[in-house]
XYZ file of C-alpha atoms in Angstrom:
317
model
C -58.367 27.644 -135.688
C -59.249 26.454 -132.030
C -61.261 23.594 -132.781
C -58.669 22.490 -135.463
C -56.017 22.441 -132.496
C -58.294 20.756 -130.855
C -59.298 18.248 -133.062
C -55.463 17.340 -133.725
C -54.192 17.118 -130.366
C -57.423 15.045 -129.133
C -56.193 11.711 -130.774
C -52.630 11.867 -129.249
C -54.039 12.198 -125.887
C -56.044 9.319 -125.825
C -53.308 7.199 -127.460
C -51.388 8.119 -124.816
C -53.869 7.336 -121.550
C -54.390 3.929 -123.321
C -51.035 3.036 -123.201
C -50.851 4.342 -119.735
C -53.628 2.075 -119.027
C -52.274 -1.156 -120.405
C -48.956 -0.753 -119.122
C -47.791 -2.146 -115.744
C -47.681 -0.566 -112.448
C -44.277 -0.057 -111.611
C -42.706 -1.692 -108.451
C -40.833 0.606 -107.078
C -43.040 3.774 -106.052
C -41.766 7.430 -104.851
C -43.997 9.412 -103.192
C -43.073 12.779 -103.418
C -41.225 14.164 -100.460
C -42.075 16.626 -97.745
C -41.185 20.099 -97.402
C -41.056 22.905 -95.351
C -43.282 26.439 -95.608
C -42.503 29.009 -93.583
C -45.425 30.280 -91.763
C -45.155 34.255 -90.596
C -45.939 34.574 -86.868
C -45.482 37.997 -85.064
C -41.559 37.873 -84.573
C -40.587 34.777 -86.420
C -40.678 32.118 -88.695
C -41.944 29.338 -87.890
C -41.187 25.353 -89.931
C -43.976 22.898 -89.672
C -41.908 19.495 -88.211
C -41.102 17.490 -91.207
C -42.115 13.694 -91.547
C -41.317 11.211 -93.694
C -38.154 9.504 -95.225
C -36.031 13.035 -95.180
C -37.022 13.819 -91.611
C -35.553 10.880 -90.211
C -32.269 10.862 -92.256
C -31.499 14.376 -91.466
C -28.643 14.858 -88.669
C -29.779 16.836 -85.315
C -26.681 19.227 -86.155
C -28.308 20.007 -89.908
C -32.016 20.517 -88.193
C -30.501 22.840 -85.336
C -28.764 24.829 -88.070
C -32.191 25.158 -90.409
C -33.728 26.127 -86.753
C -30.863 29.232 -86.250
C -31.240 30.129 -89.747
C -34.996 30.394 -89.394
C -35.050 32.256 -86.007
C -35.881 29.805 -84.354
C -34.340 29.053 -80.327
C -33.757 25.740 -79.714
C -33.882 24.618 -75.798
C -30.864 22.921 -74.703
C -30.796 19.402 -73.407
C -30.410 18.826 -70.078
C -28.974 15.592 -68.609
C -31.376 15.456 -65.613
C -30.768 12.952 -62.345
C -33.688 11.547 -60.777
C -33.695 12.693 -56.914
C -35.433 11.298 -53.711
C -37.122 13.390 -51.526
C -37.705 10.713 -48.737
C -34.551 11.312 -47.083
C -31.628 14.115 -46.873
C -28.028 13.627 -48.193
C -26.058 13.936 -45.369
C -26.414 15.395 -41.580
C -27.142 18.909 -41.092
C -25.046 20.695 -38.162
C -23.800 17.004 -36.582
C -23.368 16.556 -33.060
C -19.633 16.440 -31.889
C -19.766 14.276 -28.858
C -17.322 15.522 -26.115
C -14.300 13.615 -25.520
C -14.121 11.188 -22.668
C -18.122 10.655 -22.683
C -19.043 7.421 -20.548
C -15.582 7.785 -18.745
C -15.759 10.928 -16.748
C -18.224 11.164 -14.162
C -20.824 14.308 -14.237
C -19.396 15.106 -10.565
C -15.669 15.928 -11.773
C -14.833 19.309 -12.707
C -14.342 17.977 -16.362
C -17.367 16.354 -16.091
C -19.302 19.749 -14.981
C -17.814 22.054 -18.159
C -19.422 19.015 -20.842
C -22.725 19.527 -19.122
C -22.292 23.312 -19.186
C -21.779 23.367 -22.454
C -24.493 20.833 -23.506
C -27.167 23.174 -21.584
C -25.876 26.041 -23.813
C -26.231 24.533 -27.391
C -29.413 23.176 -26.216
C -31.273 26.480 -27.796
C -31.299 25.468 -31.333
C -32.566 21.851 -30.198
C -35.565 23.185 -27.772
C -36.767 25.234 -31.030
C -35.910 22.114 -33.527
C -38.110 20.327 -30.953
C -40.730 22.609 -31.053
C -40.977 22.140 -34.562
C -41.239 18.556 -34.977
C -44.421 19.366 -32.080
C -46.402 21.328 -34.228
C -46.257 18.225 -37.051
C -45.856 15.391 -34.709
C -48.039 16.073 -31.197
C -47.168 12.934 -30.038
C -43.719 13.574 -30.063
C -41.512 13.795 -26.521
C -37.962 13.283 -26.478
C -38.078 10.466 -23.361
C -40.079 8.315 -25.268
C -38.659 8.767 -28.502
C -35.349 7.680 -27.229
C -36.782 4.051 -26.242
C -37.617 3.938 -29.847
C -35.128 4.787 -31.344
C -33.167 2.175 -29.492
C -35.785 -0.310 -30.958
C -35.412 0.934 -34.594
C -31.734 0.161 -34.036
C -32.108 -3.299 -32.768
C -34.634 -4.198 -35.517
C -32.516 -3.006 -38.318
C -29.560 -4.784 -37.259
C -31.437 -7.909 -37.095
C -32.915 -7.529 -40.360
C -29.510 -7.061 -41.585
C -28.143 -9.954 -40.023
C -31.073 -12.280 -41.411
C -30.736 -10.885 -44.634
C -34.243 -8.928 -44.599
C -34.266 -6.308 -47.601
C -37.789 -5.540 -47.520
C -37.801 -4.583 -43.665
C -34.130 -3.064 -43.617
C -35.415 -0.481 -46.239
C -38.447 0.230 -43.487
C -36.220 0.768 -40.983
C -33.393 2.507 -42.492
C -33.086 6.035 -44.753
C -31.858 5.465 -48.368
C -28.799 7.035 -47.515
C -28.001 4.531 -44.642
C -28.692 1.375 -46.217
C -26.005 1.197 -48.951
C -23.325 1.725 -45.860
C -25.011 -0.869 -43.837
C -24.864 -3.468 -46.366
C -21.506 -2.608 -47.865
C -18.717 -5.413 -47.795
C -21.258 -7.563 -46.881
C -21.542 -10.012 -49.269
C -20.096 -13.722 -49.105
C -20.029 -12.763 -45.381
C -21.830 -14.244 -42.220
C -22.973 -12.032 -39.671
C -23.559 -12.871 -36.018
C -25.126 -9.947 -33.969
C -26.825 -9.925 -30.565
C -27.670 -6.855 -28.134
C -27.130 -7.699 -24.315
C -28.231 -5.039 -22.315
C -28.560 -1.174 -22.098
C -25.556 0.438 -19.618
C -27.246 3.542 -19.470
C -30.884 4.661 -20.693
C -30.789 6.049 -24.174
C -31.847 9.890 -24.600
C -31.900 12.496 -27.000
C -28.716 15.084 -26.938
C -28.957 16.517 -30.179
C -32.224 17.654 -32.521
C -32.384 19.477 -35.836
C -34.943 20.449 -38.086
C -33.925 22.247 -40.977
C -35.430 22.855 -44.630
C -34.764 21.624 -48.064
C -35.170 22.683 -51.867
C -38.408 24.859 -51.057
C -39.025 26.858 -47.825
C -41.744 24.753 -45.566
C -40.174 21.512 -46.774
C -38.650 19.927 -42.983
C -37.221 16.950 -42.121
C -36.143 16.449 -39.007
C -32.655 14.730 -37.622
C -32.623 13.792 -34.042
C -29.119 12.271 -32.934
C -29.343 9.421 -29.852
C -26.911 8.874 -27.581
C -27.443 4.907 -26.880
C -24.539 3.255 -24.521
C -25.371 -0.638 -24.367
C -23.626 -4.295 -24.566
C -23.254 -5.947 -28.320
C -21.687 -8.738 -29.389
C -20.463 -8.816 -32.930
C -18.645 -11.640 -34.927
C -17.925 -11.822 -38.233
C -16.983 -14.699 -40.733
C -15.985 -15.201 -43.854
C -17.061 -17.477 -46.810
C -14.577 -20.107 -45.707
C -16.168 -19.686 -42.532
C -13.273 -18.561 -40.399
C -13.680 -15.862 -38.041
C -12.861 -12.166 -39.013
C -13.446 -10.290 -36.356
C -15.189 -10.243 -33.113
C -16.777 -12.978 -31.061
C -20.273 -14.132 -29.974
C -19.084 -14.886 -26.590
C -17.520 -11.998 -25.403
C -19.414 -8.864 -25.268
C -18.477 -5.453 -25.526
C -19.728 -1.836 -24.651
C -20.274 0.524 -27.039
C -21.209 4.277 -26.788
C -22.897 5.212 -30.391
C -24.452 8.334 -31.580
C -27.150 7.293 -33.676
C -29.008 9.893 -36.355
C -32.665 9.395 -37.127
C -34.602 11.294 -39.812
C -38.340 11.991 -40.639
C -39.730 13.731 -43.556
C -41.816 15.949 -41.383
C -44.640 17.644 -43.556
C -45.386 13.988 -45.149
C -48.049 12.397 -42.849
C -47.128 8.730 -43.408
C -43.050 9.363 -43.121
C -41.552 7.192 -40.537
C -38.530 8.080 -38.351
C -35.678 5.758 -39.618
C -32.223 5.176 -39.073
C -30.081 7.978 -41.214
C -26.412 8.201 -39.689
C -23.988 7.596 -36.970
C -21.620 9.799 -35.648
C -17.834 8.576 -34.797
C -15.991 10.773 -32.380
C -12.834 12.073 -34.053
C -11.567 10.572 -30.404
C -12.418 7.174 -31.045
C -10.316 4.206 -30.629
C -9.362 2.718 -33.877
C -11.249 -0.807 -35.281
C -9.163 -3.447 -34.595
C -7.314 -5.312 -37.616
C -9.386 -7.940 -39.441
C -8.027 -11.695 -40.053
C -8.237 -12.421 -43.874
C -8.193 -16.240 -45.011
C -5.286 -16.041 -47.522
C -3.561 -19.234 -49.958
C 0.233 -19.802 -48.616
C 2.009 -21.811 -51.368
C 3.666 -24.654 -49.516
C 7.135 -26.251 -50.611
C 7.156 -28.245 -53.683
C 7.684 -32.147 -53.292
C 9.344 -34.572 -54.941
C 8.384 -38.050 -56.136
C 8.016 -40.164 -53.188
C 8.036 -37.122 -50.861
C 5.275 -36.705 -48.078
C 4.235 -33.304 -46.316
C 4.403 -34.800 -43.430
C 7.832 -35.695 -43.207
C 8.870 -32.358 -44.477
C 7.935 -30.744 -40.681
C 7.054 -27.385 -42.542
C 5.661 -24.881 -40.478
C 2.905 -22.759 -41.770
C 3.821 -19.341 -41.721
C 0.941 -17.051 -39.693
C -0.750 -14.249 -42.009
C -0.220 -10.506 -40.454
C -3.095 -8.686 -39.260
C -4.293 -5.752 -41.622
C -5.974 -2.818 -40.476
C -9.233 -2.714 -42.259
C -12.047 0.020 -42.443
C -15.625 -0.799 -43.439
């Protein structure tokens, strides 16, 4: 009875794989899709990623529910912000500069309690000090103070010349977006005199960041010289300032060092402005003044119109 089976389904079959044979290939072939097993692990389930055409038309919210339903914890995304670790954000514990430095004399009475008081806060400096020793032997705070001075000369130079390759040298990634600021379209005309008094050191931190052992160290300048500063705009006309006349000028400047890297460089950081500080003085801004409206045959001269004078605005870098 088997072999009569046999012999009567044997002639269908190969009718049918000849006309399999002869017939065309089709055009439009679908491979079968992939699917998921679930694998047992010790605690969970586990689903082998999926490729293919079904994998990539799936929505994220469809595979994170599959994921829940499977046991499975899906880590959330974080959106992370690159960070630099060449410089600090800000200034840690800034120096306050006592009010009426470079006026009062260190013989007045006045003059006495500022130095009193400069002799007593000068315990957390002596130990920042010490610290920035045991990376940096070289280190003394007479010395650095001369060089600091020429850090600041050289970086407003560069800035006045244009130089981004040597600014960013000179000055901490925090500093340089201030520095160049309002800048642009702009001509700058800068030129240091002389030195009033020799620059030294009043003010010296060394503090940690992100990880314990990780120093940088801030060492704030007192630097009381002769500038001259002038300022034009892209018309040319002058803003502020003038290259003739120079001024004094009492700054506190900030320098920071990554200390534990062995190839950081001390750069410009910061500058601290007394809350006691005269205010800027108003810039000069080249403005249009619509002028009268003539007639046919009309001349501005004959009109004798007199230009009204723009105001001076106070203005704040």
């Amino acid at each position: 009875m088997a072999m009569s089976m046999r012999r009567a389904l044997l002639p269908l079959c190969r009718i049918k794989c000849n006309n399999l044979k002869n017939a065309e290939s089709p055009l439009d072939v679908r491979f079968p899709l992939p699917f998921a097993v679930l694998i047992r692990t010790k605690k969970r389930f586990f689903i082998p990623p999926a490729t293919g055409v079904k994998a990539k038309m799936a929505s994220l919210d469809d595979q994170a529910a599959k994921a829940r339903a499977a046991g499975l914890v899906v880590r959330q995304e974080y959106m992370e912000r690159s960070i630099n670790i060449a410089c600090t954000a800000g200034v840690f514990d800034p120096y306050i500069p006592p009010e009426g430095d470079a006026r009062l004399s260190s013989l007045s009475r006045e003059g006495l309690k500022q130095r009193t008081q400069q002799i007593k806060q000068g315990a957390a400096t002596q130990l920042a000090i010490r610290k920035i020793k045991e990376h940096d032997p070289e280190f003394t705070t007479k010395s650095f103070a001369v060089k600091a001075q020429e850090i600041f000369v050289e970086a407003h130079d560069s800035l006045t010349q244009f130089n981004k390759q040597k600014l960013h040298s000179l000055v901490t990634e925090r500093c340089y977006p201030e520095m160049v600021r309002g800048n642009r379209y702009k001509t700058l005309r800068w030129r240091f005199v002389e030195s009033l008094e020799p620059p030294r050191v009043v003010h010296a931190r060394c503090p940690d960041m992100v990880t314990k052992g990780n120093l940088y160290g801030q060492v704030t300048v007192r630097m009381h010289s002769r500038q001259t500063l002038a300022i034009y705009d892209r018309f040319g006309r002058l803003m502020m300032g003038s290259e003739e006349e120079p001024r004094d000028v009492l700054e506190y400047l900030v320098l920071e060092r990554h200390i534990i890297n062995p190839y950081g460089m001390w750069r410009l950081h910061a500058k601290i402005v007394p809350a006691w500080a005269p205010a800027k003085e108003p810039i000069i801004k080249t403005v249009m003044i619509p002028g009268p409206e003539l007639k046919p045959g009309e001349e501005f001269e004959d009109l004798h119109y007199e230009v009204p004078k723009p105001k001076a605005v106070q203005w704040h870098k």
